[in-house]
Amino acid sequence: MKKFFYIFILLLIVGWAQAQQRVVYTINDGWKFTKGSPFEAQLAGCDDSSWETVNIPHTWNDKDADDETPGFYRGPAWYRKQLFVDKSQEGRQAVIYFEGANQEVQCYLNGQFVGEHKGGYTRFCFDITSHLRYGQENLFAIYVNNVYNPNIPPLSADFTFFGGIYRDVYLQFMNPVHIATNDYASSGVYIRTPEVNNSAASVEITTLLTNNTLQPAEIRVENIICDADGREVKKTHAEVKLASGETKTDISKKIKIDSPRLWDIDDPYRYMVYTRILDKKKGALLDEVVNPLGLRWFKFDSEKGFFLNGKGRKLIGTARHQDYFQKGNALRDELHVQDVLLLKEMGGNFLRVSHYPQDPVIMEMCDKLGIVTSVEIPVVNAVTETEEFLQNSVEMAKEMVRQDFNRPSVMIWGYMNEIFLRRPYTEGKQLENYYRFTEKVARALEATIREEDPSRYTMMAYHNMPQYYEDAHLTEIPMIQGWNLYQGWYEPDINEFQRLLDRAHKVYKGKVLMVTEYGPGVDPRLHSYQSERFDFSQEYGLVYHKHYLREMMKRPFIAGSSLWNLNDFYSESRVDAVPHVNNKGVVGLDREKKDAYWFYKTALSRRPILVIGNREWKSRGGVVNTAQKECIQSVPVFSNAEEVELFVNNKSLGKKKVEDNYALFDVPFVGGENLLEAVAVASGHKLRDMLRIQFQLVGSQLKDEAVPFTEINVMLGSPRYFEDRSANVAWIPEQEYKPGSWGFVGGTSYRRKTGFGSMLGSDIDIHGTDMNPVFQTQRVGIKSFKADVPDGEYSVYLYWAELESDKEREALVYNLGADSEQTFAGNRSFGISINGTTVSDDFNVARDYGYARAVIKKFVITVKDGKGLSVDFHKKEGEPILNAIRIYRNY
Ligand code: GCB
Ligand code: CA
């Protein structure tokens, strides 16, 4: 009797387990991790007790990709985890599923190899059924490397290749008879919508079914389409017989939905498709997979642009990189989610998911928020002329398409970004062969994607060397041409942008055109009222974006654009105003909004908006320039109201008309705290915004008692303002000395030559500081810096960095066209005296500190007899320099 009872219970458990639905959970926490290749790390015998303990998402490069030492760890590493798996899932199919790991993975379970994967940005999974032990500890050992592999794209790119298991990892348990998990880590269900219009839609659902039992299985496949409220709209079913071990396709054709509610940018309505398989006889549910269904139709027209559900829509949005301040690419879901919310809030309706497929939550968010997307594989900069490279690229394309196949937001599949940026040859037979091979890869990718998914468009992004792409026929292959254009940034003439658009329109008649990239670098710590390209100021950022948006809006044949980039991102080898960071984001690495973000939000959003710009600039400074002892500086106020009024310290500055999405006010700042208050009325709504700013007022006459002297912080050779955010110090531009006042005597501003003209200062990384901009400009040939300060004791800090070196001549990889014609001027020596006392007669920055290293010397000086302060430079060899000066009154 007792025995019987147990058998009954056992049957119950087995039966229950059989009929149970999928169980999916993450196994992210508490992994042992080490770099390198310890002996037999996949085996239990390997002692991992001294390894670090980490949580996934994890990257091993979050710190070394952001430190001063060039390079970051690109090598092998291991993750290990002892995981107790209870008996609740015993007898079921077990799968380990990775959302992404960079870039080559080998997975072992209990000492046995279970699978491997190449490519850092697509999802993959392995069946572990035969290796898993229930009711016991299991040793998961995962080898990952991010070593350069000539056969795995990307070979090179302007972003850091953070290594690691940097997205979620899961265990999945399901019935041995289940919806297939082994088709490029897709959902096993492919939903097509061959016809959609306002009155009806037809849906076709393909399901891959697997029987991993030793018996044949007879099952019922159901597809239930529900509306967003969960009400059943349509249901289909079919009966399928599966032989033991068989994987089979079931296709439910032409499911008709009348009067569909469409998926649109403003109303991203989604149906849900529940794909279920049931035991034919017992009716028990064996497996279920849920997919979103968006009913929409769209087209791109080479003259009129993009149409969604019959309506013309200009696509405006951004590209996005998947990293974050101090975290590298290892982000929890919430941080991904936040980015799509930021884009939506900005009024964007398009996301170029570039340069690689991203976390599934990014795609989910785009589906949910009505953001049209283009997803691409990371074939960037160059190809390797091998079949293996070609094959790996094709595999990636398949993974991409199958994994995000059911997303209503996806309308474009992309491949190849600026593939001729790093051509290994520049002429002759080798170049010709290289072109031919690249064309072959392009044609293979195009064919693969079109075969996999004829319902979407294909796109390729080019840089401004049309001739290369034409020579290799690459401009002909994809359905959409994406142009990455940086006129007014890498190239000097901003107006060349619209000329290039018109050229493309003319030359590539019939091709759909998009601007897949454009953008200037902006460091929100920098401001300038004489802004120019490469100065990284907020102000130049605005000039640039205003121009580009205006020119694209004028041209209906530009179907859309994705500015570069939503966020600042890490690029180890790059030096912008912030080392290792590409500063072209409209939000920062920490997602701080820059003025350009507010500009787009005002231009694109239909909600009433009023935002005082320069919001982040909380410690400002400047020189008295009114009789009332104030400093007038302009402040943009972003609004879609017709006019705005600004109050400063409770006094109205009057109303101003808004042009180009903002009104520029001349704001008289007083020393200390200032309160700005903007008011406006937009579409009947009263709007108000406030901002408090600390202002460091500097007298124009330093002995003027109405503006007592406390300190000045001056960047030489520079019209820029810089905010030292850690210490709330306001750096201001240089000026020429006039008696009673302060400033430089003699010399010129340092400008670095680039392939197309020159840039203010330098963009080399300055070691030993996190205030690059303070050191990146300088006055060359300076004779003196004078300040007619009142008597007292002062700390005088002199700032130097040698900007000239042989190294500097090596063209910076990403600053297209940086040239090499400068002569070496870094070998310089000069004397320094302060108020007539020699402090050095042979000061040589390069000799004593090397190139590009921040040097700060502090002198304590007593000023007497009303003589003020004079720092004098005495030329010995080469030209004397000074990068910045801080004069601080002690007493
Ligand atoms: C490009 C590349 C992108 C770079 C960008 C830049 O054209 O496609 O990967 O980050 O330019 O900032 O230079
Ligand atoms: Ca995730």
XYZ file of N, CA and C and ligand atoms in Angstrom, residues 99 168 170 333 336 359-361, ligand 2:
25
model
N 22.315 36.664 -22.905
C 21.868 37.821 -23.717
C 23.032 38.448 -24.471
N 22.557 39.741 -18.995
C 21.984 38.699 -18.151
C 22.235 37.298 -18.703
N 20.712 33.245 -18.065
C 19.524 32.586 -17.527
C 19.635 31.068 -17.588
N 19.231 46.169 -16.302
C 18.153 46.514 -17.225
C 17.655 47.954 -17.053
N 19.337 50.499 -19.134
C 18.975 50.433 -20.552
C 17.620 51.096 -20.762
N 20.745 44.980 -25.761
C 19.996 44.226 -24.755
C 18.523 44.106 -25.172
N 17.914 42.945 -24.923
C 16.509 42.793 -25.308
C 15.592 43.878 -24.728
N 15.911 44.391 -23.559
C 15.005 45.412 -22.992
C 15.009 46.701 -23.804
Ca 19.231 42.505 -19.841
